[in-house]
Amino acid sequence: MSTTPRRFPTLLVALIGVAVIALAVFFARGPRAPAPDPVPSEGAAAAPAPGAGRTIAHAQGSTVVAEHPKQVVVFDLAALDTLDALGVDVQGVAGEYFPGQLAKYADAKKYPRYGTLFEPDYEALHAARPDLVITGGRSSARYTKLAAMVPTIDQTTDDAHFVDTVVGNTQRLATVFGKEEQARTLVEALKQSIATLKGTTASRGKGLIVLTSGGRMSAYGPGSRFGVLHDTFGIPPAAPSLKASLHGEAVGSEFILETNPDWLFVIDRDAAIGEGGGAQRLLDNELVHQTTAWKQGQVVYLEPANTYLIGGGIQSLRRLMEQISDVYAKPRQPSAP
């Protein structure tokens, strides 16, 4: 005779007891809050859902970007300058200094900060989850880590092909945000202005570009960071053998006198970053006074923030070109004795 009918009630009672104890423990602890998503580590891929974006090639590779992204955080002043020209608004920015045409981004309530150009606030970005992050220049070294968190494109310019890069960067942003017509208008106007300027500069003498900072000077030639004045604007170089380095070649007033430029273009870095500025005092000496540029009143102090900080934006390039066009349009001054 089977014994099953006698054991079944005992087993059932035991199972019910275990279930009651488990429920009691669960309700005593309460439901657990969902764990926050971890900040992705470097190397983890970040991209929109499949089929929700398009692949955009940029300075550091290619990225799948959402169609017409709405939430955009920008870590590059040149990119911000170009977005502003295209009429694209942004969700947030980096840093605290927004000179010239970028002054409206100083409003931190409207444009929240996500760290600095050199050190993004990764936690804040992770919480905000923007559709797109844009790096370039000073922030380009952070591209890899940012790209692991959110879709990121890099807008770094190539000094050896500066204008081509600026045009390409403008067209890339126009593609991302559906602003192709605005980009065409900006680029056509830029190219026309460059052609006009080149027709003026070639026959007006040689130029030298110097950057001043903390009482020191460095000179830049063709193919360099500021070489667009020679390479594209057509100003013949007074020192064509200067190395095309990021920081230029250290020089003194003796070099300026030996080179004897017809035009001396000056970028005051201290003034650009809001630390006063001493370029005029540095250059006001007996050696520089003997140059053709000084005697003919052709020492040109380029708009510092626009040239040093924002250079690479399409508005910035246009402003630089307009400043040089204006000084070349002025009547020549008689040479000082």
Short mmCIF file of C-alpha atoms in Angstrom, two decimals:
data_model
loop_
_atom_site.label_atom_id
_atom_site.label_comp_id
_atom_site.label_asym_id
_atom_site.label_seq_id
_atom_site.Cartn_x
_atom_site.Cartn_y
_atom_site.Cartn_z
CA MET A 1 0.00 0.00 0.00
CA SER A 2 1.35 3.44 -1.03
CA THR A 3 2.49 5.93 1.68
CA THR A 4 2.25 9.14 -0.57
CA PRO A 5 -1.18 10.30 0.64
CA ARG A 6 0.22 10.44 4.20
CA ARG A 7 3.49 12.48 3.31
CA PHE A 8 1.81 15.07 0.96
CA PRO A 9 0.14 17.20 3.65
CA THR A 10 3.43 17.39 5.56
CA LEU A 11 5.42 18.57 2.48
CA LEU A 12 2.75 21.11 1.52
CA VAL A 13 2.76 22.61 4.99
CA ALA A 14 6.56 22.94 4.86
CA LEU A 15 6.50 24.76 1.49
CA ILE A 16 3.82 27.17 2.66
CA GLY A 17 5.91 27.92 5.72
CA VAL A 18 8.99 28.80 3.63
CA ALA A 19 6.94 31.08 1.37
CA VAL A 20 5.45 32.92 4.35
CA ILE A 21 8.90 33.51 5.84
CA ALA A 22 10.28 34.81 2.48
CA LEU A 23 7.39 37.27 2.08
CA ALA A 24 7.83 38.49 5.62
CA VAL A 25 11.52 39.20 5.01
CA PHE A 26 10.79 41.01 1.70
CA PHE A 27 8.18 43.35 3.17
CA ALA A 28 10.30 44.00 6.25
CA ARG A 29 13.18 45.31 4.05
CA GLY A 30 10.91 47.14 1.59
CA PRO A 31 11.40 47.23 -2.23
CA ARG A 32 14.91 48.06 -3.38
CA ALA A 33 15.53 51.22 -5.46
CA PRO A 34 16.86 50.49 -8.92
CA ALA A 35 20.64 50.74 -9.01
CA PRO A 36 21.96 53.80 -10.92
CA ASP A 37 23.59 53.19 -14.24
CA PRO A 38 27.37 53.21 -13.88
CA VAL A 39 29.42 55.84 -15.71
CA PRO A 40 30.73 53.90 -18.71
CA SER A 41 34.44 53.26 -18.69
CA GLU A 42 36.77 54.33 -21.47
CA GLY A 43 36.36 52.14 -24.52
CA ALA A 44 32.69 51.33 -24.01
CA ALA A 45 30.65 52.21 -27.08
CA ALA A 46 27.90 54.84 -26.88
CA ALA A 47 25.47 55.34 -29.74
CA PRO A 48 21.80 55.97 -30.50
CA ALA A 49 19.50 53.00 -30.90
CA PRO A 50 19.94 51.08 -34.16
CA GLY A 51 18.32 52.92 -37.05
CA ALA A 52 17.96 56.13 -35.03
CA GLY A 53 20.90 58.07 -36.44
CA ARG A 54 23.48 58.53 -39.15
CA THR A 55 27.22 58.03 -39.29
CA ILE A 56 29.20 61.27 -39.19
CA ALA A 57 32.92 61.30 -40.08
CA HIS A 58 35.04 63.76 -38.09
CA ALA A 59 38.60 64.55 -36.97
CA GLN A 60 38.91 61.46 -34.75
CA GLY A 61 36.95 58.85 -36.68
CA SER A 62 33.23 58.42 -37.19
CA THR A 63 30.23 58.46 -34.86
CA VAL A 64 26.59 57.50 -35.17
CA VAL A 65 24.65 60.66 -34.32
CA ALA A 66 20.91 60.98 -33.72
CA GLU A 67 18.89 62.70 -36.43
CA HIS A 68 18.77 66.43 -35.62
CA PRO A 69 20.00 66.16 -32.01
CA LYS A 70 18.30 68.52 -29.57
CA GLN A 71 20.42 68.22 -26.42
CA VAL A 72 23.96 69.29 -27.34
CA VAL A 73 26.92 70.07 -25.07
CA VAL A 74 29.91 71.88 -26.61
CA PHE A 75 33.52 71.72 -25.42
CA ASP A 76 35.05 73.91 -28.13
CA LEU A 77 34.71 77.67 -28.64
CA ALA A 78 35.30 77.44 -32.40
CA ALA A 79 32.50 74.87 -32.75
CA LEU A 80 30.27 77.07 -30.58
CA ASP A 81 31.07 80.00 -32.87
CA THR A 82 30.05 78.02 -35.95
CA LEU A 83 26.89 76.63 -34.32
CA ASP A 84 25.93 80.18 -33.42
CA ALA A 85 26.41 81.24 -37.05
CA LEU A 86 24.21 78.35 -38.20
CA GLY A 87 21.48 79.26 -35.71
CA VAL A 88 21.83 76.10 -33.61
CA ASP A 89 21.18 76.44 -29.89
CA VAL A 90 22.94 74.23 -27.35
CA GLN A 91 22.07 72.65 -24.02
CA GLY A 92 25.33 73.36 -22.22
CA VAL A 93 28.91 74.55 -22.56
CA ALA A 94 32.29 74.28 -20.84
CA GLY A 95 34.38 76.93 -19.11
CA GLU A 96 33.52 80.39 -17.88
CA TYR A 97 35.03 82.79 -20.44
CA PHE A 98 32.99 83.60 -23.53
CA PRO A 99 34.42 86.65 -25.29
CA GLY A 100 33.20 88.67 -28.23
CA GLN A 101 30.47 87.14 -30.32
CA LEU A 102 30.07 84.31 -27.77
CA ALA A 103 29.17 86.61 -24.86
CA LYS A 104 25.61 85.30 -24.59
CA TYR A 105 26.91 81.89 -23.44
CA ALA A 106 28.22 83.50 -20.24
CA ASP A 107 24.66 83.17 -18.88
CA ALA A 108 25.15 80.05 -16.74
CA LYS A 109 21.43 79.77 -15.99
CA LYS A 110 20.58 79.42 -19.66
CA TYR A 111 23.73 77.50 -20.60
CA PRO A 112 24.75 75.16 -17.75
CA ARG A 113 28.44 74.31 -17.36
CA TYR A 114 29.75 70.80 -17.85
CA GLY A 115 33.28 71.31 -16.59
CA THR A 116 36.06 73.06 -18.48
CA LEU A 117 37.59 72.67 -21.93
CA PHE A 118 40.39 70.67 -20.35
CA GLU A 119 38.42 68.73 -17.72
CA PRO A 120 34.80 67.78 -18.50
CA ASP A 121 32.37 67.07 -15.65
CA TYR A 122 31.70 63.44 -16.53
CA GLU A 123 29.18 62.89 -13.72
CA ALA A 124 27.10 65.86 -14.86
CA LEU A 125 27.21 64.67 -18.45
CA HIS A 126 26.19 61.18 -17.45
CA ALA A 127 23.21 62.58 -15.57
CA ALA A 128 22.21 64.91 -18.43
CA ARG A 129 22.60 62.27 -21.17
CA PRO A 130 22.87 64.76 -24.09
CA ASP A 131 22.18 63.63 -27.64
CA LEU A 132 25.59 64.88 -28.77
CA VAL A 133 28.87 66.21 -27.36
CA ILE A 134 31.25 68.27 -29.52
CA THR A 135 34.98 68.54 -28.82
CA GLY A 136 37.83 70.23 -30.65
CA GLY A 137 41.19 71.90 -30.11
CA ARG A 138 41.82 72.23 -26.36
CA SER A 139 39.26 69.52 -25.47
CA SER A 140 40.21 67.05 -28.21
CA ALA A 141 42.37 65.04 -25.78
CA ARG A 142 39.18 64.15 -23.88
CA TYR A 143 37.38 62.84 -26.96
CA THR A 144 37.92 59.13 -26.29
CA LYS A 145 36.52 59.18 -22.77
CA LEU A 146 33.58 61.36 -23.75
CA ALA A 147 32.80 59.19 -26.77
CA ALA A 148 32.55 56.20 -24.44
CA MET A 149 29.68 57.93 -22.62
CA VAL A 150 27.66 59.72 -25.30
CA PRO A 151 27.84 60.21 -29.09
CA THR A 152 30.72 62.64 -29.63
CA ILE A 153 32.29 64.30 -32.68
CA ASP A 154 35.59 66.18 -32.80
CA GLN A 155 35.98 69.47 -34.71
CA THR A 156 39.74 69.99 -34.39
CA THR A 157 41.20 72.06 -37.24
CA ASP A 158 44.28 71.28 -39.33
CA ASP A 159 46.68 74.24 -39.35
CA ALA A 160 48.18 73.17 -42.69
CA HIS A 161 44.72 73.26 -44.32
CA PHE A 162 43.05 75.73 -42.05
CA VAL A 163 40.32 77.22 -44.23
CA ASP A 164 39.46 73.87 -45.78
CA THR A 165 39.02 72.48 -42.27
CA VAL A 166 36.86 75.38 -41.15
CA VAL A 167 34.66 74.91 -44.21
CA GLY A 168 34.51 71.15 -43.66
CA ASN A 169 33.64 71.58 -39.99
CA THR A 170 30.89 74.03 -40.90
CA GLN A 171 29.44 71.64 -43.46
CA ARG A 172 29.61 68.74 -40.98
CA LEU A 173 27.64 70.63 -38.34
CA ALA A 174 25.19 71.75 -41.00
CA THR A 175 24.60 68.12 -41.96
CA VAL A 176 24.08 67.08 -38.34
CA PHE A 177 21.55 69.83 -37.64
CA GLY A 178 19.89 70.18 -41.03
CA LYS A 179 21.36 73.63 -41.71
CA GLU A 180 22.84 72.97 -45.15
CA GLU A 181 21.41 76.10 -46.76
CA GLN A 182 22.77 78.36 -44.02
CA ALA A 183 26.18 76.71 -44.39
CA ARG A 184 26.23 77.25 -48.15
CA THR A 185 25.55 80.96 -47.65
CA LEU A 186 28.31 81.30 -45.02
CA VAL A 187 30.89 79.38 -47.04
CA GLU A 188 30.18 81.20 -50.31
CA ALA A 189 30.51 84.58 -48.57
CA LEU A 190 33.75 83.46 -46.94
CA LYS A 191 35.33 82.29 -50.18
CA GLN A 192 34.35 85.46 -52.00
CA SER A 193 35.87 87.62 -49.26
CA ILE A 194 39.09 85.60 -49.30
CA ALA A 195 39.45 86.07 -53.06
CA THR A 196 38.98 89.82 -52.67
CA LEU A 197 41.51 90.05 -49.84
CA LYS A 198 44.15 88.02 -51.71
CA GLY A 199 43.95 90.48 -54.58
CA THR A 200 44.98 93.23 -52.17
CA THR A 201 47.65 91.71 -49.95
CA ALA A 202 50.03 90.17 -52.48
CA SER A 203 51.50 93.49 -53.62
CA ARG A 204 51.55 95.33 -50.27
CA GLY A 205 54.75 93.98 -48.73
CA LYS A 206 55.80 91.18 -46.42
CA GLY A 207 54.29 90.37 -43.04
CA LEU A 208 55.43 88.83 -39.77
CA ILE A 209 53.12 87.26 -37.15
CA VAL A 210 54.13 87.37 -33.48
CA LEU A 211 52.33 86.25 -30.34
CA THR A 212 53.17 87.94 -27.05
CA SER A 213 52.68 86.36 -23.64
CA GLY A 214 54.10 87.26 -20.25
CA GLY A 215 56.74 89.57 -21.70
CA ARG A 216 57.95 87.02 -24.25
CA MET A 217 57.41 86.69 -28.00
CA SER A 218 57.13 83.85 -30.51
CA ALA A 219 56.88 84.10 -34.29
CA TYR A 220 54.68 82.07 -36.66
CA GLY A 221 55.16 81.41 -40.36
CA PRO A 222 53.34 79.60 -43.18
CA GLY A 223 51.60 76.34 -42.24
CA SER A 224 51.59 77.26 -38.57
CA ARG A 225 48.78 77.86 -36.11
CA PHE A 226 48.23 81.40 -37.41
CA GLY A 227 49.69 80.78 -40.85
CA VAL A 228 46.32 81.38 -42.52
CA LEU A 229 47.43 84.99 -42.98
CA HIS A 230 50.15 83.77 -45.37
CA ASP A 231 48.64 80.53 -46.68
CA THR A 232 45.16 81.82 -47.50
CA PHE A 233 45.03 85.59 -47.15
CA GLY A 234 48.06 85.89 -49.42
CA ILE A 235 50.34 88.02 -47.22
CA PRO A 236 53.93 87.24 -48.28
CA PRO A 237 55.94 86.00 -45.30
CA ALA A 238 58.84 88.12 -44.04
CA ALA A 239 60.30 84.98 -42.38
CA PRO A 240 59.35 82.03 -44.62
CA SER A 241 61.70 79.55 -42.91
CA LEU A 242 60.00 79.58 -39.49
CA LYS A 243 59.04 76.10 -38.30
CA ALA A 244 55.31 75.31 -38.39
CA SER A 245 54.98 74.48 -34.70
CA LEU A 246 52.04 74.90 -32.34
CA HIS A 247 53.84 77.34 -30.08
CA GLY A 248 55.87 79.16 -32.73
CA GLU A 249 59.57 80.05 -32.50
CA ALA A 250 60.79 82.14 -29.58
CA VAL A 251 62.08 85.49 -30.85
CA GLY A 252 63.03 88.94 -29.56
CA SER A 253 62.91 92.45 -30.90
CA GLU A 254 66.28 91.84 -32.60
CA PHE A 255 64.62 89.21 -34.83
CA ILE A 256 61.85 91.63 -35.76
CA LEU A 257 64.43 94.25 -36.75
CA GLU A 258 66.48 91.75 -38.77
CA THR A 259 63.34 90.51 -40.53
CA ASN A 260 62.11 94.08 -41.03
CA PRO A 261 58.50 93.28 -42.00
CA ASP A 262 56.32 95.75 -43.85
CA TRP A 263 53.44 94.53 -41.69
CA LEU A 264 53.70 93.27 -38.13
CA PHE A 265 50.66 91.28 -36.98
CA VAL A 266 50.46 90.92 -33.20
CA ILE A 267 48.37 88.52 -31.09
CA ASP A 268 48.30 89.45 -27.41
CA ARG A 269 47.67 86.16 -25.59
CA ASP A 270 47.42 87.80 -22.16
CA ALA A 271 44.65 90.07 -23.41
CA ALA A 272 42.93 87.11 -25.09
CA ILE A 273 42.57 85.20 -21.83
CA GLY A 274 41.58 88.25 -19.79
CA GLU A 275 44.89 88.84 -18.05
CA GLY A 276 45.53 92.44 -19.04
CA GLY A 277 47.83 92.50 -22.00
CA GLY A 278 51.26 93.99 -22.57
CA ALA A 279 51.95 93.61 -26.28
CA GLN A 280 52.08 97.33 -27.01
CA ARG A 281 54.51 98.01 -24.16
CA LEU A 282 56.70 95.08 -25.22
CA LEU A 283 56.96 96.25 -28.82
CA ASP A 284 57.40 99.94 -28.08
CA ASN A 285 61.21 99.94 -28.17
CA GLU A 286 64.06 101.34 -30.26
CA LEU A 287 64.61 98.15 -32.24
CA VAL A 288 61.00 97.75 -33.38
CA HIS A 289 60.83 101.50 -34.05
CA GLN A 290 63.39 100.99 -36.84
CA THR A 291 61.24 98.55 -38.80
CA THR A 292 59.23 99.49 -41.86
CA ALA A 293 56.06 98.23 -40.17
CA TRP A 294 56.47 100.66 -37.27
CA LYS A 295 57.51 103.61 -39.41
CA GLN A 296 54.53 103.19 -41.73
CA GLY A 297 52.02 102.61 -38.96
CA GLN A 298 51.50 99.01 -40.02
CA VAL A 299 51.71 97.25 -36.66
CA VAL A 300 48.33 95.48 -36.47
CA TYR A 301 47.06 94.19 -33.12
CA LEU A 302 44.71 91.41 -34.10
CA GLU A 303 41.54 91.01 -32.06
CA PRO A 304 43.10 88.76 -29.39
CA ALA A 305 40.26 86.54 -28.16
CA ASN A 306 38.84 86.09 -31.62
CA THR A 307 42.22 85.07 -33.04
CA TYR A 308 43.69 83.11 -30.13
CA LEU A 309 40.67 81.48 -28.46
CA ILE A 310 37.94 81.17 -31.08
CA GLY A 311 40.03 80.80 -34.25
CA GLY A 312 38.57 77.95 -36.26
CA GLY A 313 34.95 79.07 -36.07
CA ILE A 314 33.49 80.40 -39.29
CA GLN A 315 32.44 83.68 -37.67
CA SER A 316 35.87 84.04 -36.11
CA LEU A 317 37.60 83.52 -39.46
CA ARG A 318 35.36 86.07 -41.11
CA ARG A 319 36.08 88.64 -38.36
CA LEU A 320 39.83 88.08 -38.69
CA MET A 321 39.62 88.53 -42.42
CA GLU A 322 37.52 91.68 -42.07
CA GLN A 323 40.01 93.20 -39.64
CA ILE A 324 42.89 92.64 -42.05
CA SER A 325 40.83 93.89 -45.00
CA ASP A 326 40.10 97.08 -43.07
CA VAL A 327 43.75 97.86 -42.31
CA TYR A 328 44.80 97.19 -45.91
CA ALA A 329 42.03 99.48 -47.11
CA LYS A 330 43.38 102.46 -45.16
CA PRO A 331 45.57 104.97 -47.01
CA ARG A 332 49.26 104.39 -46.51
CA GLN A 333 50.86 106.61 -43.92
CA PRO A 334 54.07 108.47 -44.66
CA SER A 335 57.08 106.82 -43.08
CA ALA A 336 58.10 108.13 -39.68
CA PRO A 337 61.65 109.61 -39.58
#
